[in-house]
Coordinates of C-alpha atoms in Angstrom, one line a residue:
M1 CA -15.3 -28.7 13.9
T2 CA -18.9 -28.2 12.9
V3 CA -21.6 -25.6 12.6
G4 CA -24.7 -25.6 14.8
F5 CA -28.1 -24.2 13.8
I6 CA -30.6 -22.3 16.0
L7 CA -34.0 -22.7 14.5
L8 CA -36.8 -20.2 15.6
V9 CA -40.2 -21.6 14.5
H10 CA -43.8 -20.6 14.8
T11 CA -45.6 -21.7 11.6
A12 CA -45.1 -24.4 8.9
L13 CA -43.7 -26.7 11.5
D14 CA -43.6 -29.6 9.1
R15 CA -41.2 -27.7 6.9
A16 CA -39.1 -26.7 9.9
A17 CA -38.8 -30.3 10.9
Q18 CA -37.8 -31.3 7.4
V19 CA -35.0 -28.8 7.4
A20 CA -33.9 -29.7 11.0
R21 CA -33.7 -33.4 10.0
H22 CA -31.6 -32.5 7.0
W23 CA -29.1 -30.6 9.2
A24 CA -29.1 -33.3 11.8
L25 CA -28.5 -36.1 9.3
S26 CA -25.6 -34.1 8.0
G27 CA -24.0 -34.2 11.4
C28 CA -24.9 -30.7 12.6
P29 CA -26.6 -30.0 15.9
V30 CA -29.9 -28.2 15.9
V31 CA -31.5 -26.3 18.7
I32 CA -35.2 -25.5 18.1
H33 CA -37.3 -22.9 19.8
A34 CA -41.0 -23.0 19.1
D35 CA -43.1 -19.9 19.8
R36 CA -45.3 -20.3 22.9
K37 CA -48.3 -19.6 20.7
V38 CA -47.8 -22.9 19.0
T39 CA -50.4 -25.3 20.4
R40 CA -49.4 -28.3 22.5
S41 CA -50.6 -30.8 19.9
A42 CA -48.7 -29.0 17.1
Y43 CA -45.6 -28.8 19.3
A44 CA -45.8 -32.5 20.1
K45 CA -46.1 -33.3 16.4
L46 CA -43.0 -31.3 15.7
Q47 CA -41.1 -33.3 18.4
R48 CA -42.2 -36.6 16.9
R49 CA -41.0 -35.5 13.5
V50 CA -37.4 -35.2 14.7
K51 CA -37.6 -38.1 17.2
G52 CA -34.5 -40.2 17.2
M53 CA -32.2 -37.3 16.2
D54 CA -29.6 -37.3 19.0
N55 CA -28.3 -33.9 17.9
V56 CA -31.6 -32.1 18.1
R57 CA -32.6 -30.2 21.2
F58 CA -35.7 -28.1 22.1
V59 CA -35.6 -24.9 24.2
T60 CA -37.7 -24.8 27.3
P61 CA -39.5 -22.9 28.6
R62 CA -40.9 -21.6 25.4
R63 CA -41.3 -17.8 25.0
H64 CA -43.9 -15.7 23.3
C65 CA -42.1 -14.2 20.3
A66 CA -44.2 -11.2 19.2
W67 CA -42.7 -9.2 16.3
G68 CA -40.6 -6.3 17.4
T69 CA -40.4 -7.4 21.1
W70 CA -37.7 -8.8 23.4
G71 CA -39.1 -12.3 23.2
I72 CA -37.3 -13.1 19.9
V73 CA -34.0 -12.1 21.5
G74 CA -34.7 -13.9 24.7
A75 CA -35.5 -17.1 22.7
T76 CA -32.3 -16.7 20.7
L77 CA -30.2 -16.3 23.8
S78 CA -31.7 -19.3 25.4
A79 CA -31.1 -21.4 22.3
A80 CA -27.5 -20.1 22.1
E81 CA -26.8 -21.1 25.7
T82 CA -28.1 -24.6 25.0
M83 CA -26.1 -24.9 21.9
L84 CA -22.8 -23.9 23.5
A85 CA -23.4 -25.9 26.6
E86 CA -24.3 -29.2 25.0
Y87 CA -22.2 -29.2 21.8
P88 CA -18.5 -28.2 22.5
D89 CA -17.4 -29.1 19.0
V90 CA -19.5 -26.3 17.5
R91 CA -17.3 -23.4 16.2
H92 CA -20.0 -21.3 14.4
V93 CA -23.6 -20.9 15.3
Y94 CA -26.1 -20.1 12.5
L95 CA -29.4 -18.4 13.3
A96 CA -32.3 -19.4 11.0
S97 CA -36.1 -19.3 11.0
G98 CA -38.6 -22.1 10.2
S99 CA -39.1 -20.5 6.8
C100 CA -35.4 -20.7 5.9
L101 CA -34.1 -23.1 3.4
P102 CA -30.4 -24.2 2.9
L103 CA -29.4 -23.6 -0.7
R104 CA -26.0 -25.3 -0.7
P105 CA -24.7 -28.6 0.9
V106 CA -23.9 -28.4 4.6
Q107 CA -20.3 -29.7 3.9
E108 CA -19.7 -26.6 1.7
L109 CA -20.9 -24.3 4.5
E110 CA -18.6 -26.1 7.0
A111 CA -15.6 -25.7 4.7
Y112 CA -16.4 -22.1 4.1
L113 CA -16.5 -21.3 7.8
A114 CA -13.4 -23.5 8.6
E115 CA -11.4 -21.1 6.4
R116 CA -12.7 -18.2 8.5
P117 CA -12.7 -19.6 12.0
R118 CA -12.8 -16.2 13.8
T119 CA -15.1 -14.3 11.4
D120 CA -18.6 -13.3 12.4
F121 CA -21.1 -12.9 9.6
I122 CA -23.7 -10.3 10.7
E123 CA -25.1 -7.3 9.1
S124 CA -24.2 -4.4 11.4
V125 CA -24.4 -0.7 10.4
T126 CA -24.3 2.4 12.5
I127 CA -27.4 4.5 12.8
E128 CA -25.3 7.7 12.6
D129 CA -24.0 7.0 9.1
V130 CA -26.5 4.8 7.3
A131 CA -30.3 4.9 7.1
W132 CA -30.9 1.2 7.4
S133 CA -34.6 0.8 8.2
K134 CA -37.5 1.4 5.8
G135 CA -39.6 3.8 7.7
G136 CA -40.1 3.7 11.5
F137 CA -37.4 4.9 14.0
E138 CA -33.7 5.2 13.6
R139 CA -32.0 6.7 16.7
E140 CA -35.2 7.1 18.7
R141 CA -35.6 3.3 18.9
F142 CA -32.6 3.4 21.2
T143 CA -33.5 6.6 23.2
L144 CA -37.2 6.0 23.8
R145 CA -38.9 3.2 25.7
F146 CA -41.2 0.7 23.9
P147 CA -43.0 -1.4 26.4
F148 CA -46.0 -2.0 24.1
S149 CA -46.2 -4.2 21.0
W150 CA -46.6 -2.2 17.8
K151 CA -48.7 -4.9 16.3
S152 CA -51.1 -5.9 19.1
H153 CA -51.3 -2.6 21.0
R154 CA -50.9 0.0 18.3
E155 CA -52.8 2.8 20.0
L156 CA -50.9 2.4 23.3
F157 CA -47.6 2.2 21.3
D158 CA -48.3 5.5 19.5
R159 CA -49.6 7.3 22.5
W160 CA -46.6 6.4 24.6
V161 CA -44.2 7.5 21.9
A162 CA -46.0 10.8 21.6
I163 CA -45.9 11.4 25.4
Q164 CA -42.1 10.7 25.5
R165 CA -41.5 13.0 22.6
R166 CA -43.6 15.8 24.2
F167 CA -41.9 15.6 27.6
K168 CA -38.5 14.7 26.2
L169 CA -38.3 11.5 28.2
H170 CA -35.2 10.2 26.6
R171 CA -32.9 7.6 28.1
A172 CA -29.2 7.2 27.8
I173 CA -27.5 4.5 25.8
P174 CA -25.3 2.4 28.1
D175 CA -21.6 2.7 27.6
P176 CA -19.7 1.5 25.7
I177 CA -22.5 0.4 23.3
V178 CA -22.6 2.1 19.9
P179 CA -26.0 1.4 18.4
H180 CA -25.9 -0.7 15.2
L181 CA -28.7 -2.2 13.1
G182 CA -28.9 -5.1 10.7
S183 CA -30.6 -8.3 9.6
Q184 CA -31.7 -10.7 12.4
W185 CA -30.1 -13.7 10.6
W186 CA -26.5 -14.1 11.5
C187 CA -23.7 -16.7 11.8
L188 CA -21.4 -16.0 14.8
S189 CA -18.2 -17.7 15.9
R190 CA -18.2 -19.6 19.2
A191 CA -15.8 -17.2 20.7
T192 CA -17.9 -14.1 20.0
L193 CA -21.2 -15.6 21.0
T194 CA -19.6 -16.9 24.3
A195 CA -18.3 -13.4 24.9
I196 CA -21.7 -11.9 24.4
L197 CA -23.4 -14.5 26.7
E198 CA -20.7 -14.2 29.5
D199 CA -20.3 -10.4 29.3
P200 CA -20.2 -9.1 33.0
N201 CA -22.6 -6.3 31.9
R202 CA -25.0 -8.5 30.1
E203 CA -27.8 -8.0 32.7
R204 CA -27.5 -4.3 32.2
Y205 CA -27.5 -4.6 28.4
D206 CA -30.5 -7.0 28.5
R207 CA -32.5 -4.7 30.7
Y208 CA -31.8 -1.8 28.3
F209 CA -32.6 -3.7 25.1
R210 CA -35.9 -5.0 26.5
R211 CA -37.3 -1.6 25.8
V212 CA -35.6 -1.0 22.5
W213 CA -37.9 -1.2 19.4
I214 CA -37.3 -4.4 17.4
P215 CA -34.3 -5.5 19.5
D216 CA -33.6 -8.6 17.3
E217 CA -32.3 -6.1 14.7
S218 CA -30.0 -4.4 17.1
Y219 CA -29.0 -6.5 20.2
F220 CA -26.4 -8.8 18.6
Q221 CA -25.6 -6.3 15.9
S222 CA -24.5 -3.8 18.6
L223 CA -22.8 -6.2 21.0
V224 CA -20.8 -8.0 18.4
R225 CA -18.9 -4.8 17.9
L226 CA -17.7 -5.0 21.5
H227 CA -16.4 -8.6 21.3
S228 CA -15.6 -9.6 17.7
T229 CA -12.2 -9.4 16.3
S230 CA -13.4 -9.9 12.7
V231 CA -16.8 -8.8 11.5
E232 CA -18.1 -9.3 8.0
S233 CA -21.1 -6.9 7.9
R234 CA -23.2 -9.2 5.8
S235 CA -25.5 -12.1 6.2
L236 CA -25.0 -15.5 4.6
T237 CA -28.8 -15.8 4.4
L238 CA -30.5 -14.3 1.4
S239 CA -33.4 -12.2 2.5
K240 CA -35.0 -9.4 0.5
F241 CA -37.4 -6.7 1.6
D242 CA -39.9 -4.6 -0.4
S243 CA -40.4 -0.8 -0.1
Q244 CA -42.6 -1.3 3.1
G245 CA -40.0 -3.4 4.8
K246 CA -41.8 -6.7 4.3
P247 CA -39.8 -9.8 3.2
Y248 CA -40.2 -11.2 -0.2
V249 CA -41.5 -14.8 -0.4
F250 CA -39.8 -17.2 -2.7
Y251 CA -41.9 -19.7 -4.7
D252 CA -41.1 -22.7 -7.0
D253 CA -40.5 -20.5 -10.0
H254 CA -37.6 -18.8 -8.1
L255 CA -35.5 -21.9 -8.3
Q256 CA -32.9 -20.6 -10.8
L257 CA -32.9 -17.2 -9.1
L258 CA -31.9 -18.7 -5.8
R259 CA -29.2 -20.8 -7.4
R260 CA -27.7 -17.7 -9.0
S261 CA -27.3 -16.0 -5.6
D262 CA -24.7 -18.6 -4.3
C263 CA -26.0 -17.9 -0.8
F264 CA -26.0 -20.6 1.8
M265 CA -29.5 -19.9 3.0
A266 CA -32.7 -18.2 1.8
R267 CA -35.7 -16.7 3.6
K268 CA -38.7 -16.6 3.3
I269 CA -39.7 -19.8 1.5
W270 CA -43.4 -20.5 0.7
P271 CA -44.3 -23.6 2.8
H272 CA -45.8 -25.3 -0.3
A273 CA -42.8 -24.8 -2.6
D274 CA -42.2 -28.5 -3.0
R275 CA -39.9 -28.1 -5.9
L276 CA -37.6 -25.8 -3.9
Y277 CA -37.4 -28.1 -0.9
S278 CA -36.8 -31.2 -3.0
A279 CA -34.1 -29.4 -5.1
F280 CA -32.1 -27.9 -2.2
L281 CA -32.4 -30.3 0.7
S282 CA -29.5 -32.4 -0.7
N283 CA -25.8 -32.8 0.1
D284 CA -25.1 -34.0 -3.4
P285 CA -21.4 -33.1 -4.1
N286 CA -22.3 -32.5 -7.8
V287 CA -24.0 -29.3 -6.9
T288 CA -21.0 -28.0 -4.8
K289 CA -20.0 -24.5 -6.0
N290 CA -17.2 -23.4 -3.6
A291 CA -18.3 -19.9 -4.6
E292 CA -18.5 -16.7 -2.5
P293 CA -22.1 -15.8 -1.7
R294 CA -23.2 -13.0 -4.0
P295 CA -26.7 -11.9 -3.3
G296 CA -25.9 -8.7 -5.3
R297 CA -26.1 -10.7 -8.5
I298 CA -29.9 -10.7 -8.2
D299 CA -30.3 -7.3 -6.7
R300 CA -31.3 -5.8 -10.0
M301 CA -34.2 -8.1 -10.4
F302 CA -35.5 -7.2 -6.9
A303 CA -35.0 -3.5 -7.6
N304 CA -37.0 -3.8 -10.8
A305 CA -39.7 -5.7 -9.0
G306 CA -39.8 -3.1 -6.2
E307 CA -40.0 -0.3 -8.6
R308 CA -42.8 -2.0 -10.6
R309 CA -44.8 -2.6 -7.4
V310 CA -44.5 1.0 -6.2
L311 CA -44.7 2.8 -9.5
G312 CA -46.6 0.4 -11.7
R313 CA -46.2 0.4 -15.5
P314 CA -46.1 3.8 -17.3
G315 CA -49.6 4.7 -18.5
L316 CA -51.4 1.9 -16.7
Y317 CA -53.8 2.9 -14.0
M318 CA -54.9 0.4 -11.3
Q319 CA -57.7 0.5 -8.8
G320 CA -55.4 -0.6 -6.0
R321 CA -52.8 2.0 -6.8
F322 CA -54.7 4.9 -8.5
P323 CA -52.3 7.8 -8.4
R324 CA -52.8 11.3 -7.0
N325 CA -52.5 14.1 -9.5
D326 CA -48.9 14.5 -10.8
R327 CA -47.8 11.3 -8.9
E328 CA -48.5 8.8 -11.6
N329 CA -45.8 6.8 -13.4
G330 CA -46.3 8.4 -16.8
R331 CA -49.7 9.7 -17.8
T332 CA -49.8 7.6 -20.9
A333 CA -48.0 4.4 -22.1
G334 CA -46.4 5.8 -25.3
P335 CA -46.0 8.7 -27.6
Y336 CA -48.9 10.1 -29.6
S337 CA -49.6 13.1 -31.9
V338 CA -52.4 15.7 -31.7
F339 CA -53.2 17.8 -34.8
E340 CA -55.2 20.9 -34.4
G341 CA -56.3 22.7 -37.5
F342 CA -54.8 20.3 -40.0
G343 CA -58.1 18.6 -40.7
E344 CA -59.6 22.0 -41.5
L345 CA -56.8 23.2 -43.8
F346 CA -56.2 20.0 -45.7
V347 CA -58.7 17.8 -47.5
D348 CA -58.7 14.2 -46.1
F349 CA -55.7 14.9 -43.9
D350 CA -56.3 11.8 -41.8
T351 CA -56.2 9.5 -44.8
W352 CA -53.0 11.1 -46.1
L353 CA -51.3 11.0 -42.7
A354 CA -52.1 7.4 -42.2
R355 CA -50.7 6.5 -45.6
V356 CA -47.5 8.5 -45.1
T357 CA -46.7 7.4 -41.5
G358 CA -48.2 3.9 -41.5
H359 CA -49.9 4.7 -38.1
R360 CA -53.6 4.7 -37.1
V361 CA -55.0 8.2 -37.5
H362 CA -58.3 9.1 -35.9
K363 CA -60.4 12.1 -36.7
H364 CA -61.8 14.1 -33.8
L365 CA -61.7 11.7 -30.8
Y366 CA -63.4 14.3 -28.7
A367 CA -66.1 15.5 -31.2
P368 CA -69.4 16.4 -29.5
E369 CA -71.4 13.7 -31.3
R370 CA -69.1 10.7 -31.1
A371 CA -65.5 9.6 -30.8
E372 CA -64.4 9.6 -34.5
L373 CA -62.2 6.5 -34.4
A374 CA -60.0 5.4 -37.2
G375 CA -61.8 3.8 -40.1
G376 CA -65.2 4.8 -38.7
E377 CA -65.0 2.0 -36.1
Q378 CA -67.6 1.9 -33.4
V379 CA -65.6 -0.4 -31.1
Y380 CA -61.8 -0.1 -30.8
N381 CA -58.9 -1.8 -29.0
G382 CA -59.7 -2.5 -25.4
A383 CA -63.5 -2.4 -26.0
L384 CA -63.4 1.4 -26.3
T385 CA -66.6 2.6 -28.0
D386 CA -67.4 5.7 -30.0
S387 CA -70.0 6.7 -27.5
A388 CA -69.6 10.3 -26.5
A389 CA -71.4 9.7 -23.2
L390 CA -69.1 6.9 -22.2
R391 CA -66.0 8.8 -23.4
D392 CA -67.0 12.0 -21.5
Y393 CA -67.5 10.1 -18.3
N394 CA -63.7 10.3 -17.9
P395 CA -62.2 11.9 -21.0
C396 CA -58.6 11.5 -19.8
A397 CA -59.0 7.8 -19.0
F398 CA -60.4 7.3 -22.5
L399 CA -57.1 8.6 -23.9
T400 CA -54.9 6.7 -21.5
N401 CA -56.8 3.5 -22.2
L402 CA -56.5 4.1 -26.0
I403 CA -52.7 4.6 -25.7
W404 CA -52.3 1.6 -23.4
T405 CA -54.3 -0.9 -25.6
T406 CA -52.4 0.2 -28.7
R407 CA -48.9 0.0 -27.2
G408 CA -46.2 -0.2 -29.9
E409 CA -48.4 1.7 -32.4
R410 CA -48.4 5.5 -32.4
Q411 CA -51.8 7.1 -32.3
C412 CA -52.6 10.3 -34.1
F413 CA -55.9 12.3 -33.8
M414 CA -57.4 15.7 -34.5
F415 CA -58.4 18.2 -31.9
G416 CA -60.0 21.6 -32.0
P417 CA -62.1 24.2 -30.3
R418 CA -65.4 22.4 -31.2
D419 CA -64.2 19.3 -29.2
N420 CA -64.5 18.5 -25.5
Q421 CA -61.7 20.6 -24.0
F422 CA -61.5 18.7 -20.7
P423 CA -58.4 16.6 -21.7
A424 CA -56.5 19.6 -23.0
G425 CA -54.6 20.2 -19.8
F426 CA -53.9 16.5 -19.4
M427 CA -52.3 16.3 -22.8
A428 CA -50.3 19.5 -22.3
A429 CA -48.7 18.0 -19.1
D430 CA -47.9 14.7 -20.8
P431 CA -44.3 14.3 -22.1
N432 CA -45.6 11.7 -24.5
A433 CA -47.8 14.2 -26.4
Q434 CA -46.8 15.9 -29.6
I435 CA -49.2 18.8 -30.2
S436 CA -49.2 20.7 -33.4
V437 CA -51.5 23.7 -33.8
I438 CA -52.6 25.8 -36.7
A439 CA -54.3 28.6 -34.9
G440 CA -57.4 30.0 -36.5
A441 CA -58.0 27.1 -38.9
W442 CA -61.4 26.6 -37.4
A443 CA -62.5 29.6 -39.5
I444 CA -62.1 27.7 -42.8
P445 CA -65.2 25.4 -42.4
L446 CA -67.0 28.3 -40.9
H447 CA -66.3 30.3 -44.1
R448 CA -68.1 27.6 -46.1
S449 CA -70.9 27.0 -43.6
G450 CA -73.4 29.4 -45.2
L451 CA -74.6 30.6 -41.8
P452 CA -76.2 34.1 -41.5
R453 CA -73.6 36.8 -40.8
E454 CA -74.8 37.4 -37.2
L455 CA -74.7 33.7 -36.2
M456 CA -71.3 33.3 -38.0
R457 CA -69.8 36.2 -36.0
K458 CA -71.1 34.8 -32.7
E459 CA -69.8 31.3 -33.6
A460 CA -66.4 32.7 -34.7
A461 CA -66.2 34.6 -31.4
R462 CA -67.0 31.5 -29.4
L463 CA -64.4 29.3 -31.2
Q464 CA -61.7 32.0 -30.9
R465 CA -62.4 32.4 -27.2
I466 CA -62.0 28.6 -26.7
E467 CA -58.9 28.4 -28.8
A468 CA -57.3 31.4 -27.2
G469 CA -57.7 29.8 -23.8
H470 CA -56.2 26.6 -25.1
L471 CA -53.2 28.3 -26.6
E472 CA -52.6 30.1 -23.3
L473 CA -52.6 26.7 -21.6
L474 CA -50.1 25.3 -24.2
R475 CA -47.7 28.2 -23.6
A476 CA -47.6 27.7 -19.8
R477 CA -44.3 27.0 -18.2
W478 CA -45.4 23.7 -16.7
V479 CA -46.3 22.2 -20.1
K480 CA -44.3 19.0 -20.8
A481 CA -45.7 18.1 -24.2
R482 CA -43.8 18.9 -27.4
V483 CA -45.8 21.9 -28.7
R484 CA -45.7 23.7 -32.1
I485 CA -48.0 26.6 -32.8
W486 CA -48.4 28.6 -36.0
T487 CA -51.0 31.0 -37.1
L488 CA -53.0 30.0 -40.2
A489 CA -51.4 32.8 -42.2
D490 CA -47.9 31.7 -41.2
F491 CA -48.5 28.1 -42.0
V492 CA -49.9 28.6 -45.5
E493 CA -46.8 30.7 -46.5
A494 CA -44.5 27.6 -46.3
P495 CA -46.6 24.5 -45.5
M496 CA -44.1 21.9 -46.8
E497 CA -41.4 22.9 -44.3
K498 CA -43.8 22.8 -41.4
L499 CA -45.3 19.5 -42.4
Q500 CA -41.8 18.1 -42.7
D501 CA -40.9 19.1 -39.2
V502 CA -44.0 17.5 -37.7
L503 CA -43.6 14.3 -39.6
D504 CA -39.9 14.0 -38.9
E505 CA -40.8 13.5 -35.2
I506 CA -43.4 10.9 -36.0
V507 CA -41.5 8.9 -38.7
P508 CA -38.0 10.2 -39.2
L509 CA -37.3 10.5 -43.0
Q510 CA -33.5 10.5 -42.5
G511 CA -33.0 13.7 -44.5
R512 CA -35.4 12.7 -47.3
R513 CA -38.1 15.1 -48.4
M514 CA -41.8 14.3 -48.7
T515 CA -42.9 13.2 -52.1
E516 CA -46.6 13.2 -51.4
V517 CA -48.5 16.1 -49.7
P518 CA -52.1 16.6 -48.8
R519 CA -54.4 18.7 -50.9
M520 CA -55.1 22.1 -49.3
A521 CA -58.7 23.3 -48.9
D522 CA -59.9 26.0 -51.3
L523 CA -59.1 29.3 -49.6
G524 CA -60.7 31.5 -52.3
G525 CA -62.3 34.5 -50.7
F526 CA -61.1 33.5 -47.3
G527 CA -59.2 36.7 -46.7
R528 CA -62.3 38.8 -47.5
F529 CA -64.4 36.6 -45.1
L530 CA -62.0 37.3 -42.3
Q531 CA -62.1 41.0 -43.0
D532 CA -65.9 41.0 -43.0
L533 CA -65.8 39.5 -39.5
K534 CA -63.6 42.3 -38.4
N535 CA -65.8 44.8 -40.1
D536 CA -68.7 43.4 -38.1
G537 CA -66.9 44.3 -34.9
M538 CA -65.1 41.1 -34.1
N539 CA -61.5 41.3 -32.8
L540 CA -60.3 38.4 -35.0
H541 CA -56.6 37.8 -34.4
L542 CA -55.8 34.1 -34.2
P543 CA -55.7 33.3 -37.9
G544 CA -53.0 35.9 -38.5
D545 CA -52.7 38.6 -41.0
F546 CA -54.7 37.8 -44.2
P547 CA -55.1 40.8 -46.6
A548 CA -58.6 41.0 -47.9
D549 CA -57.4 40.4 -51.5
D550 CA -54.7 37.9 -50.7
F551 CA -56.8 34.9 -51.8
P552 CA -58.9 35.7 -55.0
E553 CA -61.1 33.1 -56.4
G554 CA -59.1 30.0 -57.3
P555 CA -56.1 28.2 -55.7
P556 CA -53.9 30.1 -53.3
R557 CA -50.4 31.1 -54.4
T558 CA -48.8 28.1 -52.5
M559 CA -50.8 25.5 -54.4
P560 CA -48.6 25.3 -57.5
Y561 CA -45.6 24.6 -55.2
L562 CA -47.5 21.8 -53.5
V563 CA -48.7 20.3 -56.8
K564 CA -45.1 20.3 -58.2
Q565 CA -43.9 18.5 -55.1
A566 CA -46.6 15.9 -55.5
E567 CA -45.7 15.3 -59.1

């Protein structure tokens, strides 16, 4: 008993000849069908490469095997008829393509099939129960007619499908066929393949499947259910497909991956993968495994590769896969913290925060004049500059690039109503963002600005209007960022607890209290300043309720508490 191989080739004929010689020298008959589009000179060269191999045959006449058409099935049937007629010792027939490569010794495959003499290995799933194809048609491929090639006559193909759908020109599936789909690459027993070829209704079946879409994925997969007594719905050939239904190509660096699969065959192999061909085209008994093929062992790697190709890496934007809004794989590459009002309430807050957390802390990245990068840098990671013009060309991309180029290091920066507000919505919808706001803190530097009362009131009204809109945005239901909002009056009542909450999320202190706190700005006379703005007719509400005499000249009442903690 032996196994025979049907080899369908159309490109890389030198590799196909190399594999055919390997099988032939191992004592296995090989029947080759070369696509009709292969030139006469190339076909003659292929024949010369296997000249002298008595157990190699060529199918004539040659058929044109366009993708998704009957030609592939017709070529396979002709090759199968040749195989069964000329090689009576063959007990299993293995269908392969010119880009297939055997991964295990032929003797091991023969022994495996000898233990299962009546078993047919073919992926065969019903269209009613399982969505097998990646896009395209499911049941309609069996009820519509497809006389035009999808690849070479796309417009005719689409128009004819639309006409059939509009006028409901459906055709019946011939009894007793139950439509099944599966991989084209199978290994069938002689008994089953003979039953399919000699079926008295074969002419009717062939006529029907000539107009089925991609019949090579359904002809044998459906008919085997009528004649086989033992079907293993799986292929012995390793073939993986991406999200678009295109096969993965294996290269030299996939050598160990292919060995781990324990499959007997792999498709598709890059024609120039010399290392793979030299490693696997051997019948060395030292590499015999006697193991069950387990392509599932490497499924996780393909799943990860497919996910990476479709989604990309979180926070990385590519020209070839630039996402639509809300369809990106993560707006940014890692967590970051935004502080609003802290730089106004505390003196040198950025320096203190960098010392306590050990992270890079920027001042106002979106300041009108320039991006205030940490340490006063003019050029930062990823060649990001402090130029406001370049930053504001795409403010959100500036942030995503900053987070991407500093992966593994949390970025912290200040933000406020004086800054460019464009990225506010982007940050609010980003789960990686931690946004902490002391509402109304913008009034502290305004208090010390020395501006005339009229200008001060107008500026205060402008800043309050901007911050009020920003706070409304942060309170929206769709916000995904971690947001904390306090009024200035609430925050200064108990600043230590609130600072502790913020820092615990950045650098967990594991229950320990802070031993160093930032120095609060001098708020002497600040309450009177707010009251004066109200007296001038401004509806000032964001800073909270500050009595006019709450902060007399000198440190506020919370300062002794802070100093004590620092000591």
